Amino acid sequence: MRTPLRTLPVALAATGLLLTACGSSSKGGDTTSGAAPAGSTAASAGTAASSGADASMAPSAASSDAGSSAASSGAAGGADPASLVPAAVKSKGTLTVATDASYAPNEFVKPGTKTIVGMDVDLAQALGQKLGLKVNVVNQSFDSIVPGLASKRYDLGMSSMTDNKKREAVVDFVDYFSAGTSFFVKKGAAQITSLDALCGVSVAVEKGTTQADDATAQSKKCTDGGKKAVKVDQYPDQGGANVALSSGRDQVSMADSPVAAYAVKQSNGAFELVGQAYGTAPYGIALPKGNGMAKAVQAALQALMADGSYTKILTTWGVQAGAVQSATINGATS
């Protein structure tokens, strides 16, 4: 999803419509909005840091137990999560967690810094504490995370990643959140309320996302039905998609429900949500397949749910509507 570091026009930054920031090596663009809420835990290169302003936009994703496998009593119920960490991981002492920090409020770069903040970052740090391991959060392109896990470059991927069967063929997931997809447009623009309404429309999406896949599949449905194709413009990050929508290059954008809601809030009235969210599905913490960490992470997440930390973190970022009731492994539904 990311491009090399680049500078954005000051006039655009001042509008607050670019909701991402890319700090060091692999991200693009400066951010001027989307600051983190007070009291949250941030991480950059494994260092915790407190963040700044309010981010209290609740997503429209419905709360559900987004997974088909129940949390096992042996792993997630009673065992100390740290005791379940495989020796090969424990010996390193640090979990390298990959995220694409362009998806506020779930993961983004705190304005004016190179510090990654957000719901996923706070959860990663809390999981590390339960597992007895330090956490090093690294900013990577979204489409490089799964390959990086497969090659053992990263230990975890936490980046608003939907657990689906295609990805499960390569990595394991511990599901921890539920989100759908929402549409948003410039205020007063044509109401694009469903996938069927995309025929003949230009849509701004982030590369490598479920939304890019959905819009592309819808385009074929449109042409098969004798209608105009969807013009699917895929951008390196959600910030690029937001800029394209703001400039009029595209007519609608699609993003995960909490991210779309946050974008609308931070636009200062320039954007509005339209239609209803669709396709509620689980987010998963991605892990190298079969490396033995899934049960440990499941147990750690279940412990965070039990002691209230999970709910507190989600509430801090205004995304508590996406909370699930139990930690599940490989709970994809499609």
mmCIF file with all atom_site columns, C-alpha atoms in Angstrom, residues 43-220:
data_model
loop_
_atom_site.group_PDB
_atom_site.id
_atom_site.type_symbol
_atom_site.label_atom_id
_atom_site.label_alt_id
_atom_site.label_comp_id
_atom_site.label_asym_id
_atom_site.label_entity_id
_atom_site.label_seq_id
_atom_site.pdbx_PDB_ins_code
_atom_site.Cartn_x
_atom_site.Cartn_y
_atom_site.Cartn_z
_atom_site.occupancy
_atom_site.B_iso_or_equiv
_atom_site.pdbx_formal_charge
_atom_site.auth_seq_id
_atom_site.auth_comp_id
_atom_site.auth_asym_id
_atom_site.auth_atom_id
_atom_site.pdbx_PDB_model_num
ATOM 1   C CA . ALA A 1 43  ? 5.149   2.086   19.555  1.00 0.00 ? 43  ALA A CA 1
ATOM 2   C CA . SER A 1 44  ? 7.959   2.877   17.193  1.00 0.00 ? 44  SER A CA 1
ATOM 3   C CA . ALA A 1 45  ? 10.895  0.481   16.988  1.00 0.00 ? 45  ALA A CA 1
ATOM 4   C CA . GLY A 1 46  ? 9.570   -1.226  20.105  1.00 0.00 ? 46  GLY A CA 1
ATOM 5   C CA . THR A 1 47  ? 9.428   1.916   22.252  1.00 0.00 ? 47  THR A CA 1
ATOM 6   C CA . ALA A 1 48  ? 6.190   2.835   23.986  1.00 0.00 ? 48  ALA A CA 1
ATOM 7   C CA . ALA A 1 49  ? 5.094   6.466   23.762  1.00 0.00 ? 49  ALA A CA 1
ATOM 8   C CA . SER A 1 50  ? 2.009   8.368   24.840  1.00 0.00 ? 50  SER A CA 1
ATOM 9   C CA . SER A 1 51  ? -0.026  10.082  22.143  1.00 0.00 ? 51  SER A CA 1
ATOM 10  C CA . GLY A 1 52  ? -2.054  13.230  21.804  1.00 0.00 ? 52  GLY A CA 1
ATOM 11  C CA . ALA A 1 53  ? -5.560  14.313  20.837  1.00 0.00 ? 53  ALA A CA 1
ATOM 12  C CA . ASP A 1 54  ? -9.042  12.766  20.613  1.00 0.00 ? 54  ASP A CA 1
ATOM 13  C CA . ALA A 1 55  ? -10.079 9.979   18.248  1.00 0.00 ? 55  ALA A CA 1
ATOM 14  C CA . SER A 1 56  ? -13.562 9.097   19.436  1.00 0.00 ? 56  SER A CA 1
ATOM 15  C CA . MET A 1 57  ? -15.343 8.037   16.280  1.00 0.00 ? 57  MET A CA 1
ATOM 16  C CA . ALA A 1 58  ? -17.228 4.778   16.664  1.00 0.00 ? 58  ALA A CA 1
ATOM 17  C CA . PRO A 1 59  ? -17.311 2.505   13.605  1.00 0.00 ? 59  PRO A CA 1
ATOM 18  C CA . SER A 1 60  ? -20.481 1.159   12.071  1.00 0.00 ? 60  SER A CA 1
ATOM 19  C CA . ALA A 1 61  ? -19.331 -2.447  12.160  1.00 0.00 ? 61  ALA A CA 1
ATOM 20  C CA . ALA A 1 62  ? -21.594 -4.581  14.309  1.00 0.00 ? 62  ALA A CA 1
ATOM 21  C CA . SER A 1 63  ? -20.185 -6.271  17.390  1.00 0.00 ? 63  SER A CA 1
ATOM 22  C CA . SER A 1 64  ? -20.040 -10.023 16.898  1.00 0.00 ? 64  SER A CA 1
ATOM 23  C CA . ASP A 1 65  ? -18.051 -13.127 17.643  1.00 0.00 ? 65  ASP A CA 1
ATOM 24  C CA . ALA A 1 66  ? -16.321 -13.032 14.262  1.00 0.00 ? 66  ALA A CA 1
ATOM 25  C CA . GLY A 1 67  ? -14.984 -16.544 14.039  1.00 0.00 ? 67  GLY A CA 1
ATOM 26  C CA . SER A 1 68  ? -16.073 -20.121 13.692  1.00 0.00 ? 68  SER A CA 1
ATOM 27  C CA . SER A 1 69  ? -13.711 -21.719 16.200  1.00 0.00 ? 69  SER A CA 1
ATOM 28  C CA . ALA A 1 70  ? -14.346 -21.130 19.885  1.00 0.00 ? 70  ALA A CA 1
ATOM 29  C CA . ALA A 1 71  ? -11.453 -20.135 22.132  1.00 0.00 ? 71  ALA A CA 1
ATOM 30  C CA . SER A 1 72  ? -10.070 -23.361 23.553  1.00 0.00 ? 72  SER A CA 1
ATOM 31  C CA . SER A 1 73  ? -10.206 -23.779 27.304  1.00 0.00 ? 73  SER A CA 1
ATOM 32  C CA . GLY A 1 74  ? -6.710  -25.254 27.355  1.00 0.00 ? 74  GLY A CA 1
ATOM 33  C CA . ALA A 1 75  ? -4.966  -22.416 25.528  1.00 0.00 ? 75  ALA A CA 1
ATOM 34  C CA . ALA A 1 76  ? -7.072  -19.325 26.042  1.00 0.00 ? 76  ALA A CA 1
ATOM 35  C CA . GLY A 1 77  ? -8.836  -20.320 29.211  1.00 0.00 ? 77  GLY A CA 1
ATOM 36  C CA . GLY A 1 78  ? -6.337  -21.178 31.921  1.00 0.00 ? 78  GLY A CA 1
ATOM 37  C CA . ALA A 1 79  ? -2.759  -21.463 30.735  1.00 0.00 ? 79  ALA A CA 1
ATOM 38  C CA . ASP A 1 80  ? -0.269  -18.646 31.270  1.00 0.00 ? 80  ASP A CA 1
ATOM 39  C CA . PRO A 1 81  ? 0.155   -17.163 27.764  1.00 0.00 ? 81  PRO A CA 1
ATOM 40  C CA . ALA A 1 82  ? 3.914   -16.797 28.249  1.00 0.00 ? 82  ALA A CA 1
ATOM 41  C CA . SER A 1 83  ? 4.229   -20.535 28.901  1.00 0.00 ? 83  SER A CA 1
ATOM 42  C CA . LEU A 1 84  ? 2.763   -21.258 25.461  1.00 0.00 ? 84  LEU A CA 1
ATOM 43  C CA . VAL A 1 85  ? 5.357   -19.245 23.520  1.00 0.00 ? 85  VAL A CA 1
ATOM 44  C CA . PRO A 1 86  ? 7.544   -21.598 21.443  1.00 0.00 ? 86  PRO A CA 1
ATOM 45  C CA . ALA A 1 87  ? 11.181  -21.702 22.498  1.00 0.00 ? 87  ALA A CA 1
ATOM 46  C CA . ALA A 1 88  ? 12.371  -20.379 19.141  1.00 0.00 ? 88  ALA A CA 1
ATOM 47  C CA . VAL A 1 89  ? 10.281  -17.224 19.591  1.00 0.00 ? 89  VAL A CA 1
ATOM 48  C CA . LYS A 1 90  ? 10.942  -16.856 23.312  1.00 0.00 ? 90  LYS A CA 1
ATOM 49  C CA . SER A 1 91  ? 14.703  -16.970 22.766  1.00 0.00 ? 91  SER A CA 1
ATOM 50  C CA . LYS A 1 92  ? 14.524  -13.848 20.604  1.00 0.00 ? 92  LYS A CA 1
ATOM 51  C CA . GLY A 1 93  ? 12.886  -11.890 23.416  1.00 0.00 ? 93  GLY A CA 1
ATOM 52  C CA . THR A 1 94  ? 11.132  -9.557  20.972  1.00 0.00 ? 94  THR A CA 1
ATOM 53  C CA . LEU A 1 95  ? 8.132   -9.821  18.691  1.00 0.00 ? 95  LEU A CA 1
ATOM 54  C CA . THR A 1 96  ? 8.505   -7.949  15.411  1.00 0.00 ? 96  THR A CA 1
ATOM 55  C CA . VAL A 1 97  ? 5.026   -6.750  14.496  1.00 0.00 ? 97  VAL A CA 1
ATOM 56  C CA . ALA A 1 98  ? 4.393   -5.480  10.961  1.00 0.00 ? 98  ALA A CA 1
ATOM 57  C CA . THR A 1 99  ? 1.717   -2.888  10.285  1.00 0.00 ? 99  THR A CA 1
ATOM 58  C CA . ASP A 1 100 ? 0.838   -0.514  7.464   1.00 0.00 ? 100 ASP A CA 1
ATOM 59  C CA . ALA A 1 101 ? 0.494   2.707   9.428   1.00 0.00 ? 101 ALA A CA 1
ATOM 60  C CA . SER A 1 102 ? -1.933  4.466   7.125   1.00 0.00 ? 102 SER A CA 1
ATOM 61  C CA . TYR A 1 103 ? -5.277  3.367   8.508   1.00 0.00 ? 103 TYR A CA 1
ATOM 62  C CA . ALA A 1 104 ? -6.337  5.724   11.298  1.00 0.00 ? 104 ALA A CA 1
ATOM 63  C CA . PRO A 1 105 ? -7.531  5.119   13.933  1.00 0.00 ? 105 PRO A CA 1
ATOM 64  C CA . ASN A 1 106 ? -6.343  1.514   13.767  1.00 0.00 ? 106 ASN A CA 1
ATOM 65  C CA . GLU A 1 107 ? -2.719  2.217   12.853  1.00 0.00 ? 107 GLU A CA 1
ATOM 66  C CA . PHE A 1 108 ? -1.094  5.450   11.731  1.00 0.00 ? 108 PHE A CA 1
ATOM 67  C CA . VAL A 1 109 ? 1.859   7.724   12.389  1.00 0.00 ? 109 VAL A CA 1
ATOM 68  C CA . LYS A 1 110 ? 1.383   10.335  15.081  1.00 0.00 ? 110 LYS A CA 1
ATOM 69  C CA . PRO A 1 111 ? 1.497   13.793  13.473  1.00 0.00 ? 111 PRO A CA 1
ATOM 70  C CA . GLY A 1 112 ? 4.887   15.457  13.631  1.00 0.00 ? 112 GLY A CA 1
ATOM 71  C CA . THR A 1 113 ? 6.650   12.263  14.690  1.00 0.00 ? 113 THR A CA 1
ATOM 72  C CA . LYS A 1 114 ? 7.758   8.899   13.373  1.00 0.00 ? 114 LYS A CA 1
ATOM 73  C CA . THR A 1 115 ? 5.848   7.113   16.138  1.00 0.00 ? 115 THR A CA 1
ATOM 74  C CA . ILE A 1 116 ? 3.229   4.550   15.111  1.00 0.00 ? 116 ILE A CA 1
ATOM 75  C CA . VAL A 1 117 ? 0.013   4.748   17.140  1.00 0.00 ? 117 VAL A CA 1
ATOM 76  C CA . GLY A 1 118 ? -3.466  3.269   17.024  1.00 0.00 ? 118 GLY A CA 1
ATOM 77  C CA . MET A 1 119 ? -5.701  0.488   18.234  1.00 0.00 ? 119 MET A CA 1
ATOM 78  C CA . ASP A 1 120 ? -3.606  -2.297  16.728  1.00 0.00 ? 120 ASP A CA 1
ATOM 79  C CA . VAL A 1 121 ? -0.411  -0.831  18.164  1.00 0.00 ? 121 VAL A CA 1
ATOM 80  C CA . ASP A 1 122 ? -1.851  -0.656  21.671  1.00 0.00 ? 122 ASP A CA 1
ATOM 81  C CA . LEU A 1 123 ? -3.131  -4.215  21.394  1.00 0.00 ? 123 LEU A CA 1
ATOM 82  C CA . ALA A 1 124 ? 0.264   -5.417  20.160  1.00 0.00 ? 124 ALA A CA 1
ATOM 83  C CA . GLN A 1 125 ? 2.009   -3.872  23.160  1.00 0.00 ? 125 GLN A CA 1
ATOM 84  C CA . ALA A 1 126 ? -0.545  -5.347  25.556  1.00 0.00 ? 126 ALA A CA 1
ATOM 85  C CA . LEU A 1 127 ? -0.166  -8.789  23.969  1.00 0.00 ? 127 LEU A CA 1
ATOM 86  C CA . GLY A 1 128 ? 3.595   -8.542  24.342  1.00 0.00 ? 128 GLY A CA 1
ATOM 87  C CA . GLN A 1 129 ? 3.206   -7.908  28.063  1.00 0.00 ? 129 GLN A CA 1
ATOM 88  C CA . LYS A 1 130 ? 1.038   -11.006 28.459  1.00 0.00 ? 130 LYS A CA 1
ATOM 89  C CA . LEU A 1 131 ? 3.520   -13.071 26.450  1.00 0.00 ? 131 LEU A CA 1
ATOM 90  C CA . GLY A 1 132 ? 6.555   -11.793 28.346  1.00 0.00 ? 132 GLY A CA 1
ATOM 91  C CA . LEU A 1 133 ? 8.104   -10.350 25.178  1.00 0.00 ? 133 LEU A CA 1
ATOM 92  C CA . LYS A 1 134 ? 9.119   -6.908  23.986  1.00 0.00 ? 134 LYS A CA 1
ATOM 93  C CA . VAL A 1 135 ? 7.300   -5.573  20.939  1.00 0.00 ? 135 VAL A CA 1
ATOM 94  C CA . ASN A 1 136 ? 8.883   -3.861  17.953  1.00 0.00 ? 136 ASN A CA 1
ATOM 95  C CA . VAL A 1 137 ? 6.245   -2.368  15.630  1.00 0.00 ? 137 VAL A CA 1
ATOM 96  C CA . VAL A 1 138 ? 7.542   -1.743  12.109  1.00 0.00 ? 138 VAL A CA 1
ATOM 97  C CA . ASN A 1 139 ? 5.870   0.239   9.339   1.00 0.00 ? 139 ASN A CA 1
ATOM 98  C CA . GLN A 1 140 ? 5.566   -1.834  6.155   1.00 0.00 ? 140 GLN A CA 1
ATOM 99  C CA . SER A 1 141 ? 3.451   -1.850  3.016   1.00 0.00 ? 141 SER A CA 1
ATOM 100 C CA . PHE A 1 142 ? 0.259   -3.818  3.494   1.00 0.00 ? 142 PHE A CA 1
ATOM 101 C CA . ASP A 1 143 ? 0.878   -6.159  0.594   1.00 0.00 ? 143 ASP A CA 1
ATOM 102 C CA . SER A 1 144 ? 4.334   -7.065  1.974   1.00 0.00 ? 144 SER A CA 1
ATOM 103 C CA . ILE A 1 145 ? 3.087   -8.218  5.384   1.00 0.00 ? 145 ILE A CA 1
ATOM 104 C CA . VAL A 1 146 ? 1.825   -11.702 4.502   1.00 0.00 ? 146 VAL A CA 1
ATOM 105 C CA . PRO A 1 147 ? 4.926   -12.533 2.398   1.00 0.00 ? 147 PRO A CA 1
ATOM 106 C CA . GLY A 1 148 ? 7.083   -11.196 5.241   1.00 0.00 ? 148 GLY A CA 1
ATOM 107 C CA . LEU A 1 149 ? 5.358   -13.506 7.706   1.00 0.00 ? 149 LEU A CA 1
ATOM 108 C CA . ALA A 1 150 ? 5.736   -16.464 5.366   1.00 0.00 ? 150 ALA A CA 1
ATOM 109 C CA . SER A 1 151 ? 9.473   -15.772 5.123   1.00 0.00 ? 151 SER A CA 1
ATOM 110 C CA . LYS A 1 152 ? 9.696   -15.367 8.952   1.00 0.00 ? 152 LYS A CA 1
ATOM 111 C CA . ARG A 1 153 ? 10.778  -11.741 8.620   1.00 0.00 ? 153 ARG A CA 1
ATOM 112 C CA . TYR A 1 154 ? 7.962   -10.725 10.991  1.00 0.00 ? 154 TYR A CA 1
ATOM 113 C CA . ASP A 1 155 ? 6.453   -12.537 13.958  1.00 0.00 ? 155 ASP A CA 1
ATOM 114 C CA . LEU A 1 156 ? 3.013   -10.932 13.802  1.00 0.00 ? 156 LEU A CA 1
ATOM 115 C CA . GLY A 1 157 ? 1.021   -8.850  11.349  1.00 0.00 ? 157 GLY A CA 1
ATOM 116 C CA . MET A 1 158 ? -1.468  -6.445  12.928  1.00 0.00 ? 158 MET A CA 1
ATOM 117 C CA . SER A 1 159 ? -2.859  -4.146  10.280  1.00 0.00 ? 159 SER A CA 1
ATOM 118 C CA . SER A 1 160 ? -6.673  -4.319  10.109  1.00 0.00 ? 160 SER A CA 1
ATOM 119 C CA . MET A 1 161 ? -6.252  -7.507  8.077   1.00 0.00 ? 161 MET A CA 1
ATOM 120 C CA . THR A 1 162 ? -9.374  -9.445  7.209   1.00 0.00 ? 162 THR A CA 1
ATOM 121 C CA . ASP A 1 163 ? -9.128  -13.147 7.975   1.00 0.00 ? 163 ASP A CA 1
ATOM 122 C CA . ASN A 1 164 ? -10.138 -14.964 4.785   1.00 0.00 ? 164 ASN A CA 1
ATOM 123 C CA . LYS A 1 165 ? -9.540  -18.416 3.359   1.00 0.00 ? 165 LYS A CA 1
ATOM 124 C CA . LYS A 1 166 ? -7.079  -17.193 0.742   1.00 0.00 ? 166 LYS A CA 1
ATOM 125 C CA . ARG A 1 167 ? -4.813  -15.671 3.381   1.00 0.00 ? 167 ARG A CA 1
ATOM 126 C CA . GLU A 1 168 ? -5.292  -18.649 5.708   1.00 0.00 ? 168 GLU A CA 1
ATOM 127 C CA . ALA A 1 169 ? -3.567  -20.779 3.091   1.00 0.00 ? 169 ALA A CA 1
ATOM 128 C CA . VAL A 1 170 ? -0.367  -18.856 3.826   1.00 0.00 ? 170 VAL A CA 1
ATOM 129 C CA . VAL A 1 171 ? -0.644  -17.614 7.433   1.00 0.00 ? 171 VAL A CA 1
ATOM 130 C CA . ASP A 1 172 ? -2.543  -18.395 10.624  1.00 0.00 ? 172 ASP A CA 1
ATOM 131 C CA . PHE A 1 173 ? -4.905  -15.890 12.222  1.00 0.00 ? 173 PHE A CA 1
ATOM 132 C CA . VAL A 1 174 ? -6.078  -15.106 15.725  1.00 0.00 ? 174 VAL A CA 1
ATOM 133 C CA . ASP A 1 175 ? -9.275  -13.126 15.206  1.00 0.00 ? 175 ASP A CA 1
ATOM 134 C CA . TYR A 1 176 ? -9.821  -10.125 17.447  1.00 0.00 ? 176 TYR A CA 1
ATOM 135 C CA . PHE A 1 177 ? -12.187 -7.578  15.880  1.00 0.00 ? 177 PHE A CA 1
ATOM 136 C CA . SER A 1 178 ? -15.173 -7.292  13.527  1.00 0.00 ? 178 SER A CA 1
ATOM 137 C CA . ALA A 1 179 ? -15.556 -4.693  10.786  1.00 0.00 ? 179 ALA A CA 1
ATOM 138 C CA . GLY A 1 180 ? -17.496 -4.145  7.598   1.00 0.00 ? 180 GLY A CA 1
ATOM 139 C CA . THR A 1 181 ? -16.932 -1.915  4.574   1.00 0.00 ? 181 THR A CA 1
ATOM 140 C CA . SER A 1 182 ? -18.432 1.574   4.347   1.00 0.00 ? 182 SER A CA 1
ATOM 141 C CA . PHE A 1 183 ? -18.828 4.024   1.456   1.00 0.00 ? 183 PHE A CA 1
ATOM 142 C CA . PHE A 1 184 ? -18.086 7.731   1.769   1.00 0.00 ? 184 PHE A CA 1
ATOM 143 C CA . VAL A 1 185 ? -18.323 10.615  -0.696  1.00 0.00 ? 185 VAL A CA 1
ATOM 144 C CA . LYS A 1 186 ? -17.802 14.353  -0.825  1.00 0.00 ? 186 LYS A CA 1
ATOM 145 C CA . LYS A 1 187 ? -20.534 16.145  1.066   1.00 0.00 ? 187 LYS A CA 1
ATOM 146 C CA . GLY A 1 188 ? -23.572 16.612  -1.149  1.00 0.00 ? 188 GLY A CA 1
ATOM 147 C CA . ALA A 1 189 ? -22.312 14.308  -3.912  1.00 0.00 ? 189 ALA A CA 1
ATOM 148 C CA . ALA A 1 190 ? -24.273 11.484  -5.486  1.00 0.00 ? 190 ALA A CA 1
ATOM 149 C CA . GLN A 1 191 ? -25.242 8.810   -3.014  1.00 0.00 ? 191 GLN A CA 1
ATOM 150 C CA . ILE A 1 192 ? -23.353 5.598   -3.727  1.00 0.00 ? 192 ILE A CA 1
ATOM 151 C CA . THR A 1 193 ? -25.066 3.233   -1.341  1.00 0.00 ? 193 THR A CA 1
ATOM 152 C CA . SER A 1 194 ? -24.080 -0.264  -2.471  1.00 0.00 ? 194 SER A CA 1
ATOM 153 C CA . LEU A 1 195 ? -21.708 -2.275  -4.649  1.00 0.00 ? 195 LEU A CA 1
ATOM 154 C CA . ASP A 1 196 ? -24.409 -2.463  -7.337  1.00 0.00 ? 196 ASP A CA 1
ATOM 155 C CA . ALA A 1 197 ? -24.379 1.344   -7.520  1.00 0.00 ? 197 ALA A CA 1
ATOM 156 C CA . LEU A 1 198 ? -20.709 1.381   -8.547  1.00 0.00 ? 198 LEU A CA 1
ATOM 157 C CA . CYS A 1 199 ? -21.342 0.575   -12.228 1.00 0.00 ? 199 CYS A CA 1
ATOM 158 C CA . GLY A 1 200 ? -19.929 3.466   -14.280 1.00 0.00 ? 200 GLY A CA 1
ATOM 159 C CA . VAL A 1 201 ? -18.509 5.125   -11.157 1.00 0.00 ? 201 VAL A CA 1
ATOM 160 C CA . SER A 1 202 ? -14.890 5.874   -10.226 1.00 0.00 ? 202 SER A CA 1
ATOM 161 C CA . VAL A 1 203 ? -13.945 4.505   -6.811  1.00 0.00 ? 203 VAL A CA 1
ATOM 162 C CA . ALA A 1 204 ? -10.845 5.226   -4.715  1.00 0.00 ? 204 ALA A CA 1
ATOM 163 C CA . VAL A 1 205 ? -9.525  2.248   -2.758  1.00 0.00 ? 205 VAL A CA 1
ATOM 164 C CA . GLU A 1 206 ? -6.316  1.217   -1.078  1.00 0.00 ? 206 GLU A CA 1
ATOM 165 C CA . LYS A 1 207 ? -4.192  -1.325  -2.942  1.00 0.00 ? 207 LYS A CA 1
ATOM 166 C CA . GLY A 1 208 ? -4.248  -4.862  -1.594  1.00 0.00 ? 208 GLY A CA 1
ATOM 167 C CA . THR A 1 209 ? -7.435  -4.443  0.450   1.00 0.00 ? 209 THR A CA 1
ATOM 168 C CA . THR A 1 210 ? -10.719 -6.291  0.501   1.00 0.00 ? 210 THR A CA 1
ATOM 169 C CA . GLN A 1 211 ? -12.313 -3.143  -0.913  1.00 0.00 ? 211 GLN A CA 1
ATOM 170 C CA . ALA A 1 212 ? -10.053 -3.276  -3.972  1.00 0.00 ? 212 ALA A CA 1
ATOM 171 C CA . ASP A 1 213 ? -11.057 -6.890  -4.542  1.00 0.00 ? 213 ASP A CA 1
ATOM 172 C CA . ASP A 1 214 ? -14.748 -6.127  -4.053  1.00 0.00 ? 214 ASP A CA 1
ATOM 173 C CA . ALA A 1 215 ? -14.746 -3.172  -6.444  1.00 0.00 ? 215 ALA A CA 1
ATOM 174 C CA . THR A 1 216 ? -12.858 -5.162  -9.082  1.00 0.00 ? 216 THR A CA 1
ATOM 175 C CA . ALA A 1 217 ? -15.268 -8.102  -8.792  1.00 0.00 ? 217 ALA A CA 1
ATOM 176 C CA . GLN A 1 218 ? -18.204 -5.713  -9.007  1.00 0.00 ? 218 GLN A CA 1
ATOM 177 C CA . SER A 1 219 ? -16.819 -4.231  -12.216 1.00 0.00 ? 219 SER A CA 1
ATOM 178 C CA . LYS A 1 220 ? -17.038 -7.632  -13.893 1.00 0.00 ? 220 LYS A CA 1
#
